[in-house]
Amino acid sequence: MSKPQQTLRIQWLVLCFTLAELFRFSHGDVGTAAQYDPPYLPTACYGDDASQFPENNVFGAAGEGTWDNGASCGRQYLVSCLSAEQKGTCVEGQTIQIKIVERATEAASQASSSGTTIVLSATAFATIANSSASKINIEFQQV
Ligand SMILES: *[C@@H]1O[C@H](CO)[C@@H](O)[C@H](O)[C@H]1NC(C)=O
């Protein structure tokens, strides 16, 4: 292969890679979310230290798929509601940024549904969906 051809090939690969990355970042992963009520302490991440909770009460617990052996503690996710069993459950165009403070399976209060990707604090859940729902489909992305 000649040198100019090789350069063109590399530029093409770089372009493809860049486009793939753009696509990846503009579309998060798809998963599910439940909600949980107080008490929120102690947490698997921070014990009894409530100062680690965001002041606006917008936080959540990691499901087993996202817990990452505790490495998920403190991670922030953008979460929006995609759909739910009942039509009209999602608050359209609403995205929240949550901080992981708990492991869903160890939460002091029971989640509205088990086995979800993330369990949202009642406040976080109510921001993106009808609070009477127990489970929603979400789009989420780590920030
Ligand atoms: C939320 O869902 C409940 C139960 O399906 C329904 O009765 C209520 O009207 C809904 N609230 C809003 C604001 O859509």
Tab-separated table of N, CA and C and ligand atoms in Angstrom:
chain	number	residue	atom	x	y	z
A	1	MET	N	0.844	-1.193	0.000
A	1	MET	CA	0.000	0.000	0.000
A	1	MET	C	0.887	1.254	0.000
A	2	SER	N	0.569	2.243	-0.811
A	2	SER	CA	1.384	3.466	-0.891
A	2	SER	C	1.140	4.345	0.333
A	3	LYS	N	2.043	5.249	0.560
A	3	LYS	CA	1.948	6.095	1.749
A	3	LYS	C	0.671	6.968	1.787
A	4	PRO	N	0.354	7.681	0.684
A	4	PRO	CA	-0.869	8.513	0.721
A	4	PRO	C	-2.110	7.682	0.999
A	5	GLN	N	-2.130	6.465	0.424
A	5	GLN	CA	-3.285	5.581	0.627
A	5	GLN	C	-3.432	5.195	2.094
A	6	GLN	N	-2.260	4.947	2.699
A	6	GLN	CA	-2.248	4.555	4.096
A	6	GLN	C	-2.766	5.699	4.988
A	7	THR	N	-2.311	6.926	4.671
A	7	THR	CA	-2.727	8.100	5.436
A	7	THR	C	-4.238	8.275	5.340
A	8	LEU	N	-4.761	8.106	4.135
A	8	LEU	CA	-6.197	8.265	3.911
A	8	LEU	C	-6.965	7.225	4.726
A	9	ARG	N	-6.422	6.021	4.725
A	9	ARG	CA	-7.065	4.936	5.442
A	9	ARG	C	-7.126	5.244	6.943
A	10	ILE	N	-6.031	5.783	7.471
A	10	ILE	CA	-5.987	6.126	8.897
A	10	ILE	C	-6.975	7.249	9.204
A	11	GLN	N	-7.022	8.259	8.316
A	11	GLN	CA	-7.965	9.366	8.531
A	11	GLN	C	-9.403	8.857	8.540
A	12	TRP	N	-9.675	7.920	7.673
A	12	TRP	CA	-11.017	7.342	7.578
A	12	TRP	C	-11.372	6.609	8.875
A	13	LEU	N	-10.399	5.857	9.383
A	13	LEU	CA	-10.621	5.125	10.630
A	13	LEU	C	-10.868	6.084	11.792
A	14	VAL	N	-10.091	7.171	11.828
A	14	VAL	CA	-10.237	8.166	12.896
A	14	VAL	C	-11.634	8.784	12.831
A	15	LEU	N	-12.087	9.074	11.616
A	15	LEU	CA	-13.410	9.660	11.427
A	15	LEU	C	-14.504	8.708	11.923
A	16	CYS	N	-14.381	7.450	11.542
A	16	CYS	CA	-15.372	6.453	11.955
A	16	CYS	C	-15.412	6.344	13.470
A	17	PHE	N	-14.228	6.312	14.072
A	17	PHE	CA	-14.119	6.176	15.520
A	17	PHE	C	-14.774	7.384	16.212
A	18	THR	N	-14.484	8.573	15.694
A	18	THR	CA	-15.046	9.795	16.271
A	18	THR	C	-16.569	9.790	16.201
A	19	LEU	N	-17.095	9.378	15.056
A	19	LEU	CA	-18.547	9.330	14.893
A	19	LEU	C	-19.161	8.314	15.850
A	20	ALA	N	-18.483	7.177	16.013
A	20	ALA	CA	-18.981	6.139	16.911
A	20	ALA	C	-19.017	6.669	18.344
A	21	GLU	N	-17.983	7.404	18.734
A	21	GLU	CA	-17.920	7.978	20.081
A	21	GLU	C	-19.034	8.993	20.293
A	22	LEU	N	-19.260	9.839	19.287
A	22	LEU	CA	-20.313	10.846	19.370
A	22	LEU	C	-21.653	10.173	19.591
A	23	PHE	N	-21.868	9.104	18.826
A	23	PHE	CA	-23.130	8.382	18.924
A	23	PHE	C	-23.279	7.785	20.319
A	24	ARG	N	-22.167	7.231	20.806
A	24	ARG	CA	-22.178	6.598	22.121
A	24	ARG	C	-22.529	7.611	23.211
A	25	PHE	N	-21.990	8.823	23.098
A	25	PHE	CA	-22.205	9.795	24.161
A	25	PHE	C	-23.542	10.510	24.067
A	26	SER	N	-24.132	10.527	22.894
A	26	SER	CA	-25.420	11.200	22.798
A	26	SER	C	-26.570	10.241	23.105
A	27	HIS	N	-26.265	8.948	23.112
A	27	HIS	CA	-27.288	7.967	23.454
A	27	HIS	C	-26.756	7.087	24.560
A	28	GLY	N	-27.324	7.202	25.741
A	28	GLY	CA	-26.851	6.419	26.870
A	28	GLY	C	-27.316	4.982	26.765
A	29	ASP	N	-27.108	4.252	27.816
A	29	ASP	CA	-27.566	2.874	27.878
A	29	ASP	C	-29.028	2.842	28.276
A	30	VAL	N	-29.667	1.736	27.969
A	30	VAL	CA	-31.065	1.566	28.318
A	30	VAL	C	-31.166	0.567	29.466
A	31	GLY	N	-31.994	0.876	30.431
A	31	GLY	CA	-32.158	-0.016	31.582
A	31	GLY	C	-33.495	0.208	32.250
A	32	THR	N	-33.597	-0.184	33.512
A	32	THR	CA	-34.845	-0.015	34.247
A	32	THR	C	-34.560	0.658	35.587
A	33	ALA	N	-35.578	1.294	36.126
A	33	ALA	CA	-35.429	1.923	37.439
A	33	ALA	C	-36.668	1.695	38.291
A	34	ALA	N	-36.423	1.465	39.582
A	34	ALA	CA	-37.482	1.397	40.584
A	34	ALA	C	-37.269	2.595	41.494
A	35	GLN	N	-38.035	2.681	42.581
A	35	GLN	CA	-37.814	3.764	43.540
A	35	GLN	C	-37.827	3.208	44.953
A	36	TYR	N	-37.220	3.939	45.864
A	36	TYR	CA	-37.260	3.554	47.280
A	36	TYR	C	-37.433	4.774	48.165
A	37	ASP	N	-38.118	4.506	49.288
A	37	ASP	CA	-38.464	5.570	50.243
A	37	ASP	C	-37.473	5.554	51.406
A	38	PRO	N	-37.478	6.623	52.220
A	38	PRO	CA	-36.679	6.612	53.448
A	38	PRO	C	-37.130	5.446	54.335
A	39	PRO	N	-36.318	4.958	55.271
A	39	PRO	CA	-34.992	5.480	55.631
A	39	PRO	C	-33.912	5.130	54.592
A	40	TYR	N	-33.014	6.046	54.352
A	40	TYR	CA	-31.948	5.839	53.386
A	40	TYR	C	-30.619	5.460	54.047
A	41	LEU	N	-30.615	5.481	55.388
A	41	LEU	CA	-29.364	5.166	56.093
A	41	LEU	C	-29.511	3.889	56.913
A	42	PRO	N	-28.411	3.137	57.124
A	42	PRO	CA	-27.073	3.372	56.580
A	42	PRO	C	-26.991	2.958	55.113
A	43	THR	N	-25.973	3.384	54.408
A	43	THR	CA	-25.796	2.946	53.023
A	43	THR	C	-24.527	2.100	52.890
A	44	ALA	N	-24.530	1.243	51.893
A	44	ALA	CA	-23.373	0.382	51.639
A	44	ALA	C	-22.167	1.214	51.227
A	45	CYS	N	-22.411	2.421	50.737
A	45	CYS	CA	-21.303	3.280	50.296
A	45	CYS	C	-20.758	4.133	51.432
A	46	TYR	N	-21.658	4.742	52.217
A	46	TYR	CA	-21.219	5.778	53.159
A	46	TYR	C	-21.614	5.526	54.604
A	47	GLY	N	-22.122	4.334	54.931
A	47	GLY	CA	-22.511	4.068	56.310
A	47	GLY	C	-23.582	5.043	56.767
A	48	ASP	N	-23.366	5.700	57.891
A	48	ASP	CA	-24.365	6.629	58.438
A	48	ASP	C	-24.099	8.076	58.045
A	49	ASP	N	-23.203	8.296	57.101
A	49	ASP	CA	-22.799	9.653	56.741
A	49	ASP	C	-23.729	10.273	55.699
A	50	ALA	N	-24.806	10.906	56.177
A	50	ALA	CA	-25.793	11.501	55.274
A	50	ALA	C	-25.243	12.717	54.533
A	51	SER	N	-24.094	13.230	54.974
A	51	SER	CA	-23.527	14.413	54.299
A	51	SER	C	-23.085	14.062	52.877
A	52	GLN	N	-23.013	12.754	52.578
A	52	GLN	CA	-22.628	12.333	51.229
A	52	GLN	C	-23.816	12.370	50.261
A	53	PHE	N	-25.011	12.586	50.783
A	53	PHE	CA	-26.194	12.668	49.910
A	53	PHE	C	-26.255	14.056	49.282
A	54	PRO	N	-26.623	14.135	48.022
A	54	PRO	CA	-26.810	15.456	47.412
A	54	PRO	C	-27.925	16.198	48.157
A	55	GLU	N	-27.778	17.504	48.310
A	55	GLU	CA	-28.738	18.273	49.089
A	55	GLU	C	-30.158	18.232	48.540
A	56	ASN	N	-30.277	18.067	47.230
A	56	ASN	CA	-31.615	18.054	46.633
A	56	ASN	C	-32.296	16.685	46.706
A	57	ASN	N	-31.672	15.733	47.413
A	57	ASN	CA	-32.238	14.386	47.559
A	57	ASN	C	-32.367	13.614	46.255
A	58	VAL	N	-31.587	14.019	45.266
A	58	VAL	CA	-31.615	13.311	43.984
A	58	VAL	C	-30.417	12.348	43.950
A	59	PHE	N	-30.689	11.127	44.404
A	59	PHE	CA	-29.635	10.118	44.440
A	59	PHE	C	-30.239	8.754	44.150
A	60	GLY	N	-29.422	7.740	44.181
A	60	GLY	CA	-29.953	6.419	43.881
A	60	GLY	C	-29.067	5.296	44.361
A	61	ALA	N	-29.577	4.080	44.187
A	61	ALA	CA	-28.869	2.869	44.569
A	61	ALA	C	-28.558	2.068	43.304
A	62	ALA	N	-27.379	1.493	43.281
A	62	ALA	CA	-26.962	0.727	42.109
A	62	ALA	C	-27.506	-0.695	42.153
A	63	GLY	N	-28.083	-1.137	41.058
A	63	GLY	CA	-28.485	-2.529	40.915
A	63	GLY	C	-27.227	-3.375	40.772
A	64	GLU	N	-27.378	-4.684	40.839
A	64	GLU	CA	-26.198	-5.559	40.808
A	64	GLU	C	-25.361	-5.387	39.546
A	65	GLY	N	-26.012	-5.060	38.428
A	65	GLY	CA	-25.283	-4.861	37.180
A	65	GLY	C	-24.429	-3.615	37.141
A	66	THR	N	-24.776	-2.634	37.978
A	66	THR	CA	-24.035	-1.373	37.980
A	66	THR	C	-23.235	-1.160	39.260
A	67	TRP	N	-23.428	-2.014	40.248
A	67	TRP	CA	-22.771	-1.847	41.550
A	67	TRP	C	-21.245	-1.869	41.403
A	68	ASP	N	-20.746	-2.738	40.552
A	68	ASP	CA	-19.311	-2.770	40.238
A	68	ASP	C	-18.458	-2.950	41.497
A	69	ASN	N	-18.888	-3.856	42.347
A	69	ASN	CA	-18.138	-4.182	43.568
A	69	ASN	C	-17.830	-2.949	44.433
A	70	GLY	N	-18.740	-1.985	44.396
A	70	GLY	CA	-18.571	-0.787	45.226
A	70	GLY	C	-17.932	0.379	44.495
A	71	ALA	N	-17.361	0.126	43.336
A	71	ALA	CA	-16.711	1.210	42.583
A	71	ALA	C	-17.726	2.237	42.091
A	72	SER	N	-19.001	1.843	42.066
A	72	SER	CA	-20.040	2.762	41.586
A	72	SER	C	-20.389	3.831	42.621
A	73	CYS	N	-19.985	3.664	43.858
A	73	CYS	CA	-20.272	4.655	44.903
A	73	CYS	C	-19.748	6.021	44.475
A	74	GLY	N	-20.638	7.018	44.485
A	74	GLY	CA	-20.227	8.370	44.128
A	74	GLY	C	-20.315	8.675	42.644
A	75	ARG	N	-20.516	7.649	41.824
A	75	ARG	CA	-20.662	7.916	40.380
A	75	ARG	C	-21.938	8.708	40.136
A	76	GLN	N	-21.885	9.539	39.115
A	76	GLN	CA	-23.054	10.349	38.771
A	76	GLN	C	-23.603	9.869	37.440
A	77	TYR	N	-24.904	9.804	37.369
A	77	TYR	CA	-25.572	9.376	36.138
A	77	TYR	C	-26.648	10.380	35.727
A	78	LEU	N	-26.746	10.579	34.442
A	78	LEU	CA	-27.898	11.300	33.906
A	78	LEU	C	-28.944	10.245	33.617
A	79	VAL	N	-30.151	10.469	34.098
A	79	VAL	CA	-31.214	9.482	33.931
A	79	VAL	C	-32.469	10.149	33.390
A	80	SER	N	-33.062	9.534	32.375
A	80	SER	CA	-34.361	10.013	31.912
A	80	SER	C	-35.288	8.827	31.703
A	81	CYS	N	-36.567	9.096	31.781
A	81	CYS	CA	-37.582	8.047	31.649
A	81	CYS	C	-37.922	7.857	30.171
A	82	LEU	N	-37.854	6.602	29.716
A	82	LEU	CA	-38.145	6.301	28.304
A	82	LEU	C	-39.584	5.859	28.114
A	83	SER	N	-40.027	4.954	28.974
A	83	SER	CA	-41.378	4.402	28.847
A	83	SER	C	-41.729	3.626	30.112
A	84	ALA	N	-42.944	3.210	30.193
A	84	ALA	CA	-43.393	2.383	31.314
A	84	ALA	C	-44.595	1.585	30.842
A	85	GLU	N	-45.007	0.628	31.666
A	85	GLU	CA	-46.144	-0.209	31.309
A	85	GLU	C	-47.379	0.648	31.040
A	86	GLN	N	-47.588	1.624	31.929
A	86	GLN	CA	-48.744	2.508	31.777
A	86	GLN	C	-48.363	3.765	30.998
A	87	LYS	N	-49.106	4.032	29.960
A	87	LYS	CA	-48.840	5.201	29.128
A	87	LYS	C	-48.945	6.501	29.935
A	88	GLY	N	-48.082	7.458	29.625
A	88	GLY	CA	-48.162	8.751	30.302
A	88	GLY	C	-47.429	8.796	31.631
A	89	THR	N	-46.709	7.703	31.957
A	89	THR	CA	-45.980	7.650	33.228
A	89	THR	C	-44.768	8.570	33.235
A	90	CYS	N	-44.064	8.632	32.099
A	90	CYS	CA	-42.847	9.446	32.034
A	90	CYS	C	-43.161	10.938	31.976
A	91	VAL	N	-42.326	11.728	32.664
A	91	VAL	CA	-42.391	13.178	32.512
A	91	VAL	C	-41.515	13.497	31.302
A	92	GLU	N	-42.146	13.918	30.221
A	92	GLU	CA	-41.430	14.130	28.965
A	92	GLU	C	-40.343	15.195	29.083
A	93	GLY	N	-39.205	14.898	28.474
A	93	GLY	CA	-38.129	15.874	28.386
A	93	GLY	C	-37.388	16.156	29.681
A	94	GLN	N	-37.639	15.345	30.699
A	94	GLN	CA	-37.005	15.579	31.996
A	94	GLN	C	-35.802	14.640	32.197
A	95	THR	N	-34.658	15.206	32.539
A	95	THR	CA	-33.471	14.407	32.846
A	95	THR	C	-32.956	14.819	34.214
A	96	ILE	N	-32.568	13.841	35.012
A	96	ILE	CA	-32.002	14.164	36.327
A	96	ILE	C	-30.571	13.671	36.402
A	97	GLN	N	-29.799	14.283	37.255
A	97	GLN	CA	-28.451	13.804	37.513
A	97	GLN	C	-28.412	13.251	38.925
A	98	ILE	N	-28.155	11.957	39.035
A	98	ILE	CA	-28.151	11.330	40.362
A	98	ILE	C	-26.749	10.883	40.749
A	99	LYS	N	-26.568	10.733	42.055
A	99	LYS	CA	-25.315	10.211	42.588
A	99	LYS	C	-25.618	8.867	43.238
A	100	ILE	N	-24.783	7.886	42.985
A	100	ILE	CA	-24.969	6.567	43.600
A	100	ILE	C	-24.460	6.602	45.047
A	101	VAL	N	-25.365	6.279	45.990
A	101	VAL	CA	-24.983	6.289	47.408
A	101	VAL	C	-25.224	4.931	48.080
A	102	GLU	N	-25.752	3.980	47.315
A	102	GLU	CA	-26.199	2.737	47.935
A	102	GLU	C	-26.127	1.562	46.965
A	103	ARG	N	-26.091	0.369	47.542
A	103	ARG	CA	-26.247	-0.853	46.745
A	103	ARG	C	-27.704	-1.279	46.914
A	104	ALA	N	-28.405	-1.418	45.813
A	104	ALA	CA	-29.854	-1.657	45.872
A	104	ALA	C	-30.232	-2.837	46.770
A	105	THR	N	-29.453	-3.913	46.713
A	105	THR	CA	-29.797	-5.108	47.496
A	105	THR	C	-29.578	-4.919	48.994
A	106	GLU	N	-28.869	-3.846	49.386
A	106	GLU	CA	-28.587	-3.634	50.810
A	106	GLU	C	-29.342	-2.447	51.390
A	107	ALA	N	-30.234	-1.850	50.613
A	107	ALA	CA	-30.940	-0.650	51.077
A	107	ALA	C	-31.805	-0.964	52.297
A	108	ALA	N	-31.921	0.022	53.193
A	108	ALA	CA	-32.695	-0.139	54.421
A	108	ALA	C	-34.184	-0.274	54.131
A	109	SER	N	-34.636	0.302	53.031
A	109	SER	CA	-36.045	0.149	52.664
A	109	SER	C	-36.138	-0.579	51.335
A	110	GLN	N	-37.241	-1.277	51.143
A	110	GLN	CA	-37.397	-2.118	49.966
A	110	GLN	C	-37.715	-1.307	48.712
A	111	ALA	N	-37.104	-1.682	47.605
A	111	ALA	CA	-37.371	-1.012	46.343
A	111	ALA	C	-38.756	-1.388	45.830
A	112	SER	N	-39.349	-0.511	45.016
A	112	SER	CA	-40.684	-0.760	44.475
A	112	SER	C	-40.695	-1.928	43.498
A	113	SER	N	-39.520	-2.297	43.022
A	113	SER	CA	-39.387	-3.422	42.115
A	113	SER	C	-37.961	-3.949	42.253
A	114	SER	N	-37.790	-5.263	42.171
A	114	SER	CA	-36.434	-5.791	42.363
A	114	SER	C	-35.768	-6.081	41.021
A	115	GLY	N	-34.459	-6.083	41.036
A	115	GLY	CA	-33.692	-6.453	39.840
A	115	GLY	C	-33.530	-5.357	38.810
A	116	THR	N	-33.829	-4.109	39.157
A	116	THR	CA	-33.675	-3.020	38.186
A	116	THR	C	-32.217	-2.555	38.115
A	117	THR	N	-31.896	-1.832	37.066
A	117	THR	CA	-30.542	-1.312	36.863
A	117	THR	C	-30.176	-0.356	37.989
A	118	ILE	N	-31.112	0.522	38.315
A	118	ILE	CA	-30.908	1.560	39.318
A	118	ILE	C	-32.185	1.672	40.143
A	119	VAL	N	-32.031	2.021	41.421
A	119	VAL	CA	-33.195	2.344	42.249
A	119	VAL	C	-33.043	3.807	42.644
A	120	LEU	N	-34.051	4.595	42.321
A	120	LEU	CA	-33.979	6.040	42.544
A	120	LEU	C	-34.622	6.434	43.863
A	121	SER	N	-34.082	7.461	44.505
A	121	SER	CA	-34.755	8.022	45.675
A	121	SER	C	-36.132	8.488	45.220
A	122	ALA	N	-37.093	8.508	46.140
A	122	ALA	CA	-38.460	8.889	45.771
A	122	ALA	C	-38.481	10.253	45.083
A	123	THR	N	-37.656	11.177	45.553
A	123	THR	CA	-37.590	12.523	44.967
A	123	THR	C	-37.087	12.464	43.526
A	124	ALA	N	-36.030	11.686	43.312
A	124	ALA	CA	-35.469	11.562	41.961
A	124	ALA	C	-36.485	10.934	41.014
A	125	PHE	N	-37.128	9.875	41.495
A	125	PHE	CA	-38.098	9.154	40.666
A	125	PHE	C	-39.246	10.063	40.250
A	126	ALA	N	-39.767	10.812	41.242
A	126	ALA	CA	-40.923	11.675	40.991
A	126	ALA	C	-40.608	12.820	40.030
A	127	THR	N	-39.331	13.113	39.852
A	127	THR	CA	-38.945	14.187	38.933
A	127	THR	C	-39.077	13.750	37.477
A	128	ILE	N	-38.853	12.452	37.219
A	128	ILE	CA	-38.890	11.989	35.822
A	128	ILE	C	-40.095	11.112	35.496
A	129	ALA	N	-40.854	10.711	36.527
A	129	ALA	CA	-42.009	9.842	36.259
A	129	ALA	C	-43.100	10.019	37.310
A	130	ASN	N	-44.278	9.532	36.973
A	130	ASN	CA	-45.386	9.507	37.924
A	130	ASN	C	-44.964	8.664	39.127
A	131	SER	N	-45.069	9.233	40.312
A	131	SER	CA	-44.556	8.554	41.500
A	131	SER	C	-45.369	7.325	41.893
A	132	SER	N	-46.533	7.111	41.287
A	132	SER	CA	-47.271	5.875	41.605
A	132	SER	C	-46.731	4.677	40.838
A	133	ALA	N	-45.867	4.903	39.875
A	133	ALA	CA	-45.303	3.783	39.124
A	133	ALA	C	-44.263	3.055	39.964
A	134	SER	N	-44.133	1.754	39.746
A	134	SER	CA	-43.139	1.012	40.521
A	134	SER	C	-41.884	0.727	39.705
A	135	LYS	N	-42.025	0.768	38.386
A	135	LYS	CA	-40.878	0.462	37.526
A	135	LYS	C	-41.004	1.198	36.196
A	136	ILE	N	-39.894	1.765	35.765
A	136	ILE	CA	-39.883	2.464	34.479
A	136	ILE	C	-38.674	2.028	33.650
A	137	ASN	N	-38.772	2.225	32.358
A	137	ASN	CA	-37.614	1.996	31.483
A	137	ASN	C	-36.874	3.320	31.371
A	138	ILE	N	-35.566	3.252	31.498
A	138	ILE	CA	-34.774	4.488	31.519
A	138	ILE	C	-33.658	4.475	30.483
A	139	GLU	N	-33.193	5.673	30.190
A	139	GLU	CA	-31.959	5.841	29.457
A	139	GLU	C	-31.014	6.470	30.474
A	140	PHE	N	-29.801	5.931	30.579
A	140	PHE	CA	-28.875	6.486	31.561
A	140	PHE	C	-27.463	6.527	30.998
A	141	GLN	N	-26.691	7.410	31.585
A	141	GLN	CA	-25.372	7.676	31.056
A	141	GLN	C	-24.511	8.206	32.189
A	142	GLN	N	-23.350	7.651	32.368
A	142	GLN	CA	-22.460	8.144	33.428
A	142	GLN	C	-21.859	9.485	33.012
A	143	VAL	N	-21.748	10.406	33.972
A	143	VAL	CA	-21.130	11.708	33.656
A	143	VAL	C	-19.848	11.883	34.449
B	1	LIG	C1	-50.221	8.812	38.139
B	1	LIG	O1	-50.669	7.482	38.040
B	1	LIG	C2	-51.862	7.227	38.778
B	1	LIG	C3	-52.125	5.734	38.728
B	1	LIG	O2	-52.024	5.225	37.432
B	1	LIG	C4	-52.984	8.071	38.186
B	1	LIG	O3	-54.154	7.864	38.906
B	1	LIG	C5	-52.605	9.538	38.261
B	1	LIG	O4	-53.562	10.331	37.642
B	1	LIG	C6	-51.241	9.772	37.618
B	1	LIG	N1	-50.822	11.151	37.866
B	1	LIG	C7	-50.408	11.970	36.906
B	1	LIG	C8	-49.961	13.323	37.335
B	1	LIG	O5	-50.385	11.626	35.738
